[in-house]
PDB file of C-alpha atoms in Angstrom:
ATOM      1  CA  MET A   1     110.639  80.907  84.416  1.00  0.00           C
ATOM      2  CA  ARG A   2     106.828  79.011  83.252  1.00  0.00           C
ATOM      3  CA  ASN A   3     108.307  76.082  81.657  1.00  0.00           C
ATOM      4  CA  ARG A   4     112.572  74.055  82.142  1.00  0.00           C
ATOM      5  CA  GLU A   5     112.012  72.351  79.650  1.00  0.00           C
ATOM      6  CA  ILE A   6     115.427  72.315  77.934  1.00  0.00           C
ATOM      7  CA  VAL A   7     114.427  72.171  73.946  1.00  0.00           C
ATOM      8  CA  THR A   8     118.335  72.579  72.078  1.00  0.00           C
ATOM      9  CA  GLU A   9     121.904  71.654  72.698  1.00  0.00           C
ATOM     10  CA  PHE A  10     123.584  73.783  74.922  1.00  0.00           C
ATOM     11  CA  VAL A  11     126.714  75.654  72.992  1.00  0.00           C
ATOM     12  CA  LYS A  12     129.776  76.729  75.431  1.00  0.00           C
ATOM     13  CA  ALA A  13     130.494  79.593  75.347  1.00  0.00           C
ATOM     14  CA  ARG A  14     132.781  81.301  72.860  1.00  0.00           C
ATOM     15  CA  ALA A  15     135.157  83.469  75.146  1.00  0.00           C
ATOM     16  CA  SER A  16     134.863  80.110  76.915  1.00  0.00           C
ATOM     17  CA  GLN A  17     136.976  77.818  74.082  1.00  0.00           C
ATOM     18  CA  GLY A  18     140.363  76.888  75.453  1.00  0.00           C
ATOM     19  CA  ILE A  19     142.263  74.685  77.860  1.00  0.00           C
ATOM     20  CA  ASN A  20     141.581  75.279  81.132  1.00  0.00           C
ATOM     21  CA  GLN A  21     139.332  77.569  81.037  1.00  0.00           C
ATOM     22  CA  GLU A  22     136.179  78.494  83.347  1.00  0.00           C
ATOM     23  CA  CYS A  23     133.196  77.230  80.898  1.00  0.00           C
ATOM     24  CA  VAL A  24     129.585  77.764  80.232  1.00  0.00           C
ATOM     25  CA  GLU A  25     127.335  76.146  78.544  1.00  0.00           C
ATOM     26  CA  VAL A  26     123.952  77.752  78.014  1.00  0.00           C
ATOM     27  CA  ALA A  27     119.698  76.443  76.140  1.00  0.00           C
ATOM     28  CA  GLN A  28     116.496  77.629  75.127  1.00  0.00           C
ATOM     29  CA  THR A  29     114.252  76.223  77.426  1.00  0.00           C
ATOM     30  CA  ALA A  30     110.337  75.904  76.064  1.00  0.00           C
ATOM     31  CA  ASP A  31     109.142  79.149  76.950  1.00  0.00           C
ATOM     32  CA  GLY A  32     112.281  81.276  75.806  1.00  0.00           C
ATOM     33  CA  GLY A  33     114.560  81.550  78.329  1.00  0.00           C
ATOM     34  CA  ARG A  34     117.395  79.762  78.789  1.00  0.00           C
ATOM     35  CA  ALA A  35     119.136  77.048  80.657  1.00  0.00           C
ATOM     36  CA  VAL A  36     122.710  77.716  82.746  1.00  0.00           C
ATOM     37  CA  ARG A  37     125.664  74.842  83.530  1.00  0.00           C
ATOM     38  CA  ASP A  38     129.469  74.595  84.080  1.00  0.00           C
ATOM     39  CA  SER A  39     130.087  72.738  81.009  1.00  0.00           C
ATOM     40  CA  LYS A  40     132.894  70.776  83.299  1.00  0.00           C
ATOM     41  CA  ASP A  41     130.640  69.444  85.768  1.00  0.00           C
ATOM     42  CA  ARG A  42     127.052  69.327  83.234  1.00  0.00           C
ATOM     43  CA  ASP A  43     126.021  65.759  85.502  1.00  0.00           C
ATOM     44  CA  ARG A  44     126.490  67.750  89.436  1.00  0.00           C
ATOM     45  CA  GLU A  45     122.898  67.656  91.162  1.00  0.00           C
ATOM     46  CA  GLY A  46     120.443  71.017  90.215  1.00  0.00           C
ATOM     47  CA  GLY A  47     123.356  72.067  88.527  1.00  0.00           C
ATOM     48  CA  THR A  48     121.654  73.966  85.893  1.00  0.00           C
ATOM     49  CA  GLN A  49     120.461  77.931  86.207  1.00  0.00           C
ATOM     50  CA  PHE A  50     116.797  78.464  84.070  1.00  0.00           C
ATOM     51  CA  HIS A  51     116.101  82.443  83.481  1.00  0.00           C
ATOM     52  CA  GLY A  52     113.209  83.499  82.460  1.00  0.00           C
ATOM     53  CA  ALA A  53     113.228  85.217  79.185  1.00  0.00           C
ATOM     54  CA  GLY A  54     113.062  88.400  80.347  1.00  0.00           C
ATOM     55  CA  ALA A  55     115.517  87.931  82.837  1.00  0.00           C
ATOM     56  CA  TRP A  56     118.249  87.229  79.935  1.00  0.00           C
ATOM     57  CA  ALA A  57     117.060  89.867  77.976  1.00  0.00           C
ATOM     58  CA  ALA A  58     117.824  91.507  80.768  1.00  0.00           C
ATOM     59  CA  PHE A  59     121.662  90.002  81.755  1.00  0.00           C
ATOM     60  CA  VAL A  60     122.237  89.409  77.596  1.00  0.00           C
ATOM     61  CA  GLY A  61     121.990  93.866  77.445  1.00  0.00           C
ATOM     62  CA  ALA A  62     123.500  94.577  80.646  1.00  0.00           C
ATOM     63  CA  VAL A  63     126.740  92.888  79.397  1.00  0.00           C
ATOM     64  CA  LYS A  64     126.916  94.706  76.091  1.00  0.00           C
ATOM     65  CA  ALA A  65     126.757  97.451  78.046  1.00  0.00           C
ATOM     66  CA  GLY A  66     129.179  96.711  80.042  1.00  0.00           C
ATOM     67  CA  ARG A  67     127.759  96.853  83.586  1.00  0.00           C
ATOM     68  CA  PHE A  68     129.934  94.128  84.438  1.00  0.00           C
ATOM     69  CA  GLY A  69     132.981  95.590  83.927  1.00  0.00           C
ATOM     70  CA  GLY A  70     135.040  93.005  81.769  1.00  0.00           C
TER      71      GLY A  70
END
């Protein structure tokens, strides 16, 4: 991943709506990758994960293909 500059607002996952849900938020980075963080602990030091565009596309594809059993 070349650039960790976050260029969009973080958006909470639709599946993570409501009280006491396991929540993640995702934003786009300047190089087309994604930044992911826990919505309940946004300010935690080192709590944001960064993923390059290719890795993010592979992850989304695997989710859509049902490879995670959920």
